[in-house]
């Protein structure tokens, strides 16, 4: 199985901050990497697919980059509605494993 | 507009079999490229992929749970059913079904999710 490791596990930030979350795959996965946002009590929502493509309706302050084993999700200017947990998920294999999550909370 | 909704028991006893139904609208599981997945999330933990069924009835299972899982579809009812045998307290989780976009491509993703159903395993 491909293991996905995110860092940090949690971070505190203020509105307006630039936030970067990292995801590392245990083997190369090209650009087959998706990002999701989850708020408490809700299902995950797709943010990015294919590492750097913005899903329909997602604000442009979200961006993704990377290929191979190392990927990043960046929020250029954190907004109040962005406080949530973020997960990466590899789509290299049909068993689409998720990272352990990064919780972004208010400083 | 694509919607999905999970239904089934919210409490099961250890060793029992869990049967969950995903009822969806806005797409057809007879359309080429379409898939429906089941994903679970234990409280406070990351999502875990369980099973996938394609439009052509091809199926995939998590290797660690394969012996316990069965997925079927009823295209006429727009439903996908997941059964999990021999339930254990560690299987307590919110179970989600989701629409899988991308067919057999590696560029697939889960773009629409159900609200989830919390299943507790306890005697």
PDB file of C-alpha atoms in Angstrom:
ATOM      1  CA  UNK A   1       0.000   0.000   0.000  1.00  0.00           C
ATOM      2  CA  UNK A   2       1.088   3.554  -0.669  1.00  0.00           C
ATOM      3  CA  UNK A   3       1.391   5.508   2.582  1.00  0.00           C
ATOM      4  CA  UNK A   4       0.632   9.215   2.672  1.00  0.00           C
ATOM      5  CA  UNK A   5       2.208  11.377   5.369  1.00  0.00           C
ATOM      6  CA  UNK A   6       1.133  14.944   6.023  1.00  0.00           C
ATOM      7  CA  UNK A   7       2.912  17.648   7.961  1.00  0.00           C
ATOM      8  CA  UNK A   8       2.290  19.321  10.193  1.00  0.00           C
ATOM      9  CA  UNK A   9      -0.482  17.400  11.953  1.00  0.00           C
ATOM     10  CA  UNK A  10      -1.902  20.699  13.150  1.00  0.00           C
ATOM     11  CA  UNK A  11      -1.150  24.380  12.904  1.00  0.00           C
ATOM     12  CA  UNK A  12      -2.482  27.609  14.307  1.00  0.00           C
ATOM     13  CA  UNK A  13      -2.825  30.594  12.032  1.00  0.00           C
ATOM     14  CA  UNK A  14      -4.526  33.938  11.788  1.00  0.00           C
ATOM     15  CA  UNK A  15      -6.913  35.296   9.202  1.00  0.00           C
ATOM     16  CA  UNK A  16      -4.859  36.625   6.311  1.00  0.00           C
ATOM     17  CA  UNK A  17      -1.903  34.293   6.900  1.00  0.00           C
ATOM     18  CA  UNK A  18      -0.333  32.238   4.136  1.00  0.00           C
ATOM     19  CA  UNK A  19      -0.590  28.563   5.055  1.00  0.00           C
ATOM     20  CA  UNK A  20       1.276  25.637   3.523  1.00  0.00           C
ATOM     21  CA  UNK A  21       0.554  21.947   4.147  1.00  0.00           C
ATOM     22  CA  UNK A  22       2.848  19.203   2.952  1.00  0.00           C
ATOM     23  CA  UNK A  23       2.008  15.666   1.850  1.00  0.00           C
ATOM     24  CA  UNK A  24       4.596  12.991   1.115  1.00  0.00           C
ATOM     25  CA  UNK A  25       3.944   9.660  -0.599  1.00  0.00           C
ATOM     26  CA  UNK A  26       5.869   6.497   0.281  1.00  0.00           C
ATOM     27  CA  UNK A  27       6.553   5.932  -3.422  1.00  0.00           C
ATOM     28  CA  UNK A  28       6.308   8.003  -6.539  1.00  0.00           C
ATOM     29  CA  UNK A  29       2.728   8.780  -7.592  1.00  0.00           C
ATOM     30  CA  UNK A  30       3.369  11.232 -10.454  1.00  0.00           C
ATOM     31  CA  UNK A  31       0.723  13.957 -10.014  1.00  0.00           C
ATOM     32  CA  UNK A  32      -2.048  11.613  -8.912  1.00  0.00           C
ATOM     33  CA  UNK A  33      -2.842  13.533  -5.759  1.00  0.00           C
ATOM     34  CA  UNK A  34      -6.053  15.117  -4.481  1.00  0.00           C
ATOM     35  CA  UNK A  35      -6.784  17.446  -1.571  1.00  0.00           C
ATOM     36  CA  UNK A  36      -9.950  17.584   0.548  1.00  0.00           C
ATOM     37  CA  UNK A  37     -11.250  19.927   3.226  1.00  0.00           C
ATOM     38  CA  UNK A  38     -13.363  18.635   6.094  1.00  0.00           C
ATOM     39  CA  UNK A  39     -15.248  20.601   8.705  1.00  0.00           C
ATOM     40  CA  UNK A  40     -16.548  19.022  11.935  1.00  0.00           C
ATOM     41  CA  UNK A  41     -19.558  16.776  11.389  1.00  0.00           C
ATOM     42  CA  UNK A  42     -19.386  17.137   7.611  1.00  0.00           C
ATOM     43  CA  UNK A  43     -18.170  14.989   4.749  1.00  0.00           C
ATOM     44  CA  UNK A  44     -14.861  15.867   3.098  1.00  0.00           C
ATOM     45  CA  UNK A  45     -15.062  18.274   0.166  1.00  0.00           C
ATOM     46  CA  UNK A  46     -12.821  18.087  -2.879  1.00  0.00           C
ATOM     47  CA  UNK A  47     -10.497  21.088  -3.243  1.00  0.00           C
ATOM     48  CA  UNK A  48      -7.801  20.070  -5.738  1.00  0.00           C
ATOM     49  CA  UNK A  49      -7.234  17.171  -8.091  1.00  0.00           C
ATOM     50  CA  UNK A  50      -4.277  16.044 -10.161  1.00  0.00           C
ATOM     51  CA  UNK A  51      -2.047  17.886  -7.673  1.00  0.00           C
ATOM     52  CA  UNK A  52      -2.642  21.379  -9.037  1.00  0.00           C
ATOM     53  CA  UNK A  53      -6.113  21.576 -10.602  1.00  0.00           C
ATOM     54  CA  UNK A  54      -8.715  23.575  -8.711  1.00  0.00           C
ATOM     55  CA  UNK A  55     -12.089  21.848  -8.372  1.00  0.00           C
ATOM     56  CA  UNK A  56     -15.105  23.792  -9.601  1.00  0.00           C
ATOM     57  CA  UNK A  57     -16.281  26.448  -7.161  1.00  0.00           C
ATOM     58  CA  UNK A  58     -13.164  26.373  -4.970  1.00  0.00           C
ATOM     59  CA  UNK A  59     -11.696  29.829  -4.271  1.00  0.00           C
ATOM     60  CA  UNK A  60      -8.503  30.746  -6.078  1.00  0.00           C
ATOM     61  CA  UNK A  61      -6.667  31.361  -2.791  1.00  0.00           C
ATOM     62  CA  UNK A  62      -6.196  27.583  -2.734  1.00  0.00           C
ATOM     63  CA  UNK A  63      -3.392  26.168  -4.840  1.00  0.00           C
ATOM     64  CA  UNK A  64      -1.535  22.898  -5.090  1.00  0.00           C
ATOM     65  CA  UNK A  65       1.816  21.826  -6.421  1.00  0.00           C
ATOM     66  CA  UNK A  66       4.203  18.913  -6.563  1.00  0.00           C
ATOM     67  CA  UNK A  67       4.821  15.649  -8.330  1.00  0.00           C
ATOM     68  CA  UNK A  68       6.557  12.385  -7.594  1.00  0.00           C
ATOM     69  CA  UNK A  69       6.500  12.027  -3.837  1.00  0.00           C
ATOM     70  CA  UNK A  70       6.244  15.579  -2.460  1.00  0.00           C
ATOM     71  CA  UNK A  71       3.205  17.818  -2.650  1.00  0.00           C
ATOM     72  CA  UNK A  72       1.951  21.028  -1.090  1.00  0.00           C
ATOM     73  CA  UNK A  73      -1.394  22.710  -0.555  1.00  0.00           C
ATOM     74  CA  UNK A  74      -1.195  26.463  -0.076  1.00  0.00           C
ATOM     75  CA  UNK A  75      -3.834  28.877   1.131  1.00  0.00           C
ATOM     76  CA  UNK A  76      -2.618  32.318   0.096  1.00  0.00           C
ATOM     77  CA  UNK A  77      -4.689  34.336   2.564  1.00  0.00           C
ATOM     78  CA  UNK A  78      -6.506  32.332   5.222  1.00  0.00           C
ATOM     79  CA  UNK A  79     -10.183  33.166   5.605  1.00  0.00           C
ATOM     80  CA  UNK A  80     -12.465  32.383   8.576  1.00  0.00           C
ATOM     81  CA  UNK A  81     -14.228  29.635   6.612  1.00  0.00           C
ATOM     82  CA  UNK A  82     -10.901  27.876   5.935  1.00  0.00           C
ATOM     83  CA  UNK A  83     -10.438  26.669   9.504  1.00  0.00           C
ATOM     84  CA  UNK A  84     -10.840  22.945   8.993  1.00  0.00           C
ATOM     85  CA  UNK A  85      -8.928  19.688   8.572  1.00  0.00           C
ATOM     86  CA  UNK A  86      -7.216  19.027   5.258  1.00  0.00           C
ATOM     87  CA  UNK A  87      -6.460  15.604   3.789  1.00  0.00           C
ATOM     88  CA  UNK A  88      -4.370  14.532   0.838  1.00  0.00           C
ATOM     89  CA  UNK A  89      -5.343  11.376  -1.067  1.00  0.00           C
ATOM     90  CA  UNK A  90      -3.374   9.496  -3.701  1.00  0.00           C
ATOM     91  CA  UNK A  91      -5.123   8.288  -6.852  1.00  0.00           C
ATOM     92  CA  UNK A  92      -2.148   6.349  -8.221  1.00  0.00           C
ATOM     93  CA  UNK A  93      -3.820   3.132  -7.125  1.00  0.00           C
ATOM     94  CA  UNK A  94      -7.484   2.224  -6.924  1.00  0.00           C
ATOM     95  CA  UNK A  95      -6.967   1.908  -3.179  1.00  0.00           C
ATOM     96  CA  UNK A  96      -6.949   5.672  -2.728  1.00  0.00           C
ATOM     97  CA  UNK A  97      -5.200   6.079   0.601  1.00  0.00           C
ATOM     98  CA  UNK A  98      -5.531   9.316   2.564  1.00  0.00           C
ATOM     99  CA  UNK A  99      -3.017  11.177   4.657  1.00  0.00           C
ATOM    100  CA  UNK A 100      -3.625  11.474   8.383  1.00  0.00           C
ATOM    101  CA  UNK A 101      -4.835  15.056   8.101  1.00  0.00           C
ATOM    102  CA  UNK A 102      -3.721  18.561   9.021  1.00  0.00           C
ATOM    103  CA  UNK A 103      -5.960  20.553  11.329  1.00  0.00           C
ATOM    104  CA  UNK A 104      -5.865  24.312  10.793  1.00  0.00           C
ATOM    105  CA  UNK A 105      -7.204  26.268  13.731  1.00  0.00           C
ATOM    106  CA  UNK A 106      -7.334  29.838  14.891  1.00  0.00           C
ATOM    107  CA  UNK A 107      -4.291  31.326  16.572  1.00  0.00           C
TER     108      UNK A 107
ATOM    109  CA  UNK B   1     -27.218  17.858  -9.343  1.00  0.00           C
ATOM    110  CA  UNK B   2     -25.544  14.819  -7.841  1.00  0.00           C
ATOM    111  CA  UNK B   3     -26.621  13.692  -4.388  1.00  0.00           C
ATOM    112  CA  UNK B   4     -25.882  10.579  -2.362  1.00  0.00           C
ATOM    113  CA  UNK B   5     -27.281   9.375   0.933  1.00  0.00           C
ATOM    114  CA  UNK B   6     -26.291   6.496   3.166  1.00  0.00           C
ATOM    115  CA  UNK B   7     -28.798   4.430   5.113  1.00  0.00           C
ATOM    116  CA  UNK B   8     -28.635   1.475   7.443  1.00  0.00           C
ATOM    117  CA  UNK B   9     -28.345   0.611  11.125  1.00  0.00           C
ATOM    118  CA  UNK B  10     -26.530   2.986  13.436  1.00  0.00           C
ATOM    119  CA  UNK B  11     -25.876   0.336  16.066  1.00  0.00           C
ATOM    120  CA  UNK B  12     -24.706  -3.217  15.462  1.00  0.00           C
ATOM    121  CA  UNK B  13     -23.471  -5.897  17.825  1.00  0.00           C
ATOM    122  CA  UNK B  14     -20.053  -7.521  17.577  1.00  0.00           C
ATOM    123  CA  UNK B  15     -19.956 -10.427  15.085  1.00  0.00           C
ATOM    124  CA  UNK B  16     -23.049  -9.154  13.271  1.00  0.00           C
ATOM    125  CA  UNK B  17     -23.132  -8.260   9.580  1.00  0.00           C
ATOM    126  CA  UNK B  18     -23.513  -4.612   8.602  1.00  0.00           C
ATOM    127  CA  UNK B  19     -25.520  -3.740   5.495  1.00  0.00           C
ATOM    128  CA  UNK B  20     -25.381  -0.164   4.229  1.00  0.00           C
ATOM    129  CA  UNK B  21     -27.228   1.283   1.267  1.00  0.00           C
ATOM    130  CA  UNK B  22     -26.152   4.270  -0.789  1.00  0.00           C
ATOM    131  CA  UNK B  23     -29.031   5.851  -2.696  1.00  0.00           C
ATOM    132  CA  UNK B  24     -27.979   8.403  -5.277  1.00  0.00           C
ATOM    133  CA  UNK B  25     -29.414  10.731  -7.876  1.00  0.00           C
ATOM    134  CA  UNK B  26     -28.064  12.932 -10.632  1.00  0.00           C
ATOM    135  CA  UNK B  27     -26.044  10.232 -12.344  1.00  0.00           C
ATOM    136  CA  UNK B  28     -26.426   6.663 -13.534  1.00  0.00           C
ATOM    137  CA  UNK B  29     -24.213   3.727 -12.655  1.00  0.00           C
ATOM    138  CA  UNK B  30     -24.793   2.417 -16.155  1.00  0.00           C
ATOM    139  CA  UNK B  31     -22.887   5.361 -17.653  1.00  0.00           C
ATOM    140  CA  UNK B  32     -19.348   4.590 -18.771  1.00  0.00           C
ATOM    141  CA  UNK B  33     -16.682   5.932 -16.426  1.00  0.00           C
ATOM    142  CA  UNK B  34     -18.861   6.202 -13.350  1.00  0.00           C
ATOM    143  CA  UNK B  35     -17.982   4.639 -10.021  1.00  0.00           C
ATOM    144  CA  UNK B  36     -19.259   4.680  -6.445  1.00  0.00           C
ATOM    145  CA  UNK B  37     -16.977   4.154  -3.473  1.00  0.00           C
ATOM    146  CA  UNK B  38     -17.412   3.466   0.203  1.00  0.00           C
ATOM    147  CA  UNK B  39     -15.109   5.226   2.630  1.00  0.00           C
ATOM    148  CA  UNK B  40     -15.177   5.141   6.413  1.00  0.00           C
ATOM    149  CA  UNK B  41     -13.761   7.449   9.038  1.00  0.00           C
ATOM    150  CA  UNK B  42     -13.300   6.406  12.660  1.00  0.00           C
ATOM    151  CA  UNK B  43     -13.904   9.226  15.141  1.00  0.00           C
ATOM    152  CA  UNK B  44     -10.980  11.652  15.081  1.00  0.00           C
ATOM    153  CA  UNK B  45      -9.102   9.716  12.408  1.00  0.00           C
ATOM    154  CA  UNK B  46      -8.455   9.922   8.680  1.00  0.00           C
ATOM    155  CA  UNK B  47     -10.775   8.527   6.025  1.00  0.00           C
ATOM    156  CA  UNK B  48     -10.146   4.943   4.940  1.00  0.00           C
ATOM    157  CA  UNK B  49     -11.077   3.677   1.487  1.00  0.00           C
ATOM    158  CA  UNK B  50     -13.136   0.469   1.619  1.00  0.00           C
ATOM    159  CA  UNK B  51     -14.584  -0.536  -1.726  1.00  0.00           C
ATOM    160  CA  UNK B  52     -15.386   0.576  -5.259  1.00  0.00           C
ATOM    161  CA  UNK B  53     -17.849  -0.520  -7.910  1.00  0.00           C
ATOM    162  CA  UNK B  54     -17.644   0.622 -11.516  1.00  0.00           C
ATOM    163  CA  UNK B  55     -20.389   1.126 -14.052  1.00  0.00           C
ATOM    164  CA  UNK B  56     -19.428  -2.202 -15.669  1.00  0.00           C
ATOM    165  CA  UNK B  57     -19.763  -4.082 -12.345  1.00  0.00           C
ATOM    166  CA  UNK B  58     -15.996  -4.324 -11.865  1.00  0.00           C
ATOM    167  CA  UNK B  59     -15.253  -4.223  -8.144  1.00  0.00           C
ATOM    168  CA  UNK B  60     -12.321  -3.414  -5.874  1.00  0.00           C
ATOM    169  CA  UNK B  61     -11.826  -4.001  -2.163  1.00  0.00           C
ATOM    170  CA  UNK B  62      -9.402  -2.829   0.477  1.00  0.00           C
ATOM    171  CA  UNK B  63      -6.899  -5.704   0.798  1.00  0.00           C
ATOM    172  CA  UNK B  64      -7.038  -5.592   4.591  1.00  0.00           C
ATOM    173  CA  UNK B  65     -10.847  -5.968   4.619  1.00  0.00           C
ATOM    174  CA  UNK B  66     -11.450  -7.912   1.424  1.00  0.00           C
ATOM    175  CA  UNK B  67     -12.594 -11.097   3.150  1.00  0.00           C
ATOM    176  CA  UNK B  68     -15.324  -9.193   4.988  1.00  0.00           C
ATOM    177  CA  UNK B  69     -16.673  -6.896   2.275  1.00  0.00           C
ATOM    178  CA  UNK B  70     -19.164  -7.299  -0.560  1.00  0.00           C
ATOM    179  CA  UNK B  71     -20.333  -4.501  -2.828  1.00  0.00           C
ATOM    180  CA  UNK B  72     -23.203  -4.711  -5.296  1.00  0.00           C
ATOM    181  CA  UNK B  73     -25.197  -2.264  -7.359  1.00  0.00           C
ATOM    182  CA  UNK B  74     -28.834  -2.025  -8.355  1.00  0.00           C
ATOM    183  CA  UNK B  75     -28.824   0.251 -11.364  1.00  0.00           C
ATOM    184  CA  UNK B  76     -32.606   0.355 -11.635  1.00  0.00           C
ATOM    185  CA  UNK B  77     -32.900   1.653  -8.070  1.00  0.00           C
ATOM    186  CA  UNK B  78     -29.816   3.897  -8.214  1.00  0.00           C
ATOM    187  CA  UNK B  79     -28.382   2.120  -5.202  1.00  0.00           C
ATOM    188  CA  UNK B  80     -25.097   0.601  -4.113  1.00  0.00           C
ATOM    189  CA  UNK B  81     -25.048  -1.785  -1.171  1.00  0.00           C
ATOM    190  CA  UNK B  82     -22.046  -2.613   1.002  1.00  0.00           C
ATOM    191  CA  UNK B  83     -22.020  -5.511   3.429  1.00  0.00           C
ATOM    192  CA  UNK B  84     -19.351  -6.017   6.064  1.00  0.00           C
ATOM    193  CA  UNK B  85     -19.319  -9.222   8.048  1.00  0.00           C
ATOM    194  CA  UNK B  86     -18.049  -9.992  11.532  1.00  0.00           C
ATOM    195  CA  UNK B  87     -18.291  -6.454  12.870  1.00  0.00           C
ATOM    196  CA  UNK B  88     -16.005  -5.433  15.728  1.00  0.00           C
ATOM    197  CA  UNK B  89     -15.891  -2.336  17.951  1.00  0.00           C
ATOM    198  CA  UNK B  90     -12.864  -1.128  15.946  1.00  0.00           C
ATOM    199  CA  UNK B  91     -15.210  -0.840  12.958  1.00  0.00           C
ATOM    200  CA  UNK B  92     -17.053   2.000  14.694  1.00  0.00           C
ATOM    201  CA  UNK B  93     -16.908   4.859  12.201  1.00  0.00           C
ATOM    202  CA  UNK B  94     -18.820   7.208   9.974  1.00  0.00           C
ATOM    203  CA  UNK B  95     -19.401   5.429   6.690  1.00  0.00           C
ATOM    204  CA  UNK B  96     -19.613   7.513   3.523  1.00  0.00           C
ATOM    205  CA  UNK B  97     -20.455   6.710  -0.056  1.00  0.00           C
ATOM    206  CA  UNK B  98     -19.109   8.984  -2.760  1.00  0.00           C
ATOM    207  CA  UNK B  99     -19.234   9.500  -6.507  1.00  0.00           C
ATOM    208  CA  UNK B 100     -15.924   8.606  -8.128  1.00  0.00           C
ATOM    209  CA  UNK B 101     -15.064  10.712 -11.143  1.00  0.00           C
ATOM    210  CA  UNK B 102     -12.519   9.427 -13.625  1.00  0.00           C
ATOM    211  CA  UNK B 103     -13.226   5.860 -14.644  1.00  0.00           C
ATOM    212  CA  UNK B 104     -10.071   3.737 -14.904  1.00  0.00           C
ATOM    213  CA  UNK B 105      -7.868   6.816 -15.123  1.00  0.00           C
ATOM    214  CA  UNK B 106      -5.389   7.517 -12.347  1.00  0.00           C
ATOM    215  CA  UNK B 107      -6.736  11.065 -12.393  1.00  0.00           C
ATOM    216  CA  UNK B 108      -9.791  10.054 -10.402  1.00  0.00           C
ATOM    217  CA  UNK B 109     -11.280  11.839  -7.428  1.00  0.00           C
ATOM    218  CA  UNK B 110     -14.287  11.803  -5.125  1.00  0.00           C
ATOM    219  CA  UNK B 111     -16.276  14.889  -6.036  1.00  0.00           C
ATOM    220  CA  UNK B 112     -19.619  14.259  -4.362  1.00  0.00           C
ATOM    221  CA  UNK B 113     -20.110  12.655  -0.958  1.00  0.00           C
ATOM    222  CA  UNK B 114     -23.068  11.545   1.084  1.00  0.00           C
ATOM    223  CA  UNK B 115     -23.629  13.042   4.521  1.00  0.00           C
ATOM    224  CA  UNK B 116     -22.328   9.888   6.166  1.00  0.00           C
ATOM    225  CA  UNK B 117     -23.828   7.513   8.696  1.00  0.00           C
ATOM    226  CA  UNK B 118     -22.242   6.881  12.077  1.00  0.00           C
ATOM    227  CA  UNK B 119     -22.203   3.169  12.822  1.00  0.00           C
ATOM    228  CA  UNK B 120     -21.393   2.110  16.372  1.00  0.00           C
ATOM    229  CA  UNK B 121     -20.385  -1.458  17.134  1.00  0.00           C
ATOM    230  CA  UNK B 122     -21.215  -2.347  20.694  1.00  0.00           C
ATOM    231  CA  UNK B 123     -22.896  -5.100  22.646  1.00  0.00           C
TER     232      UNK B 123
END
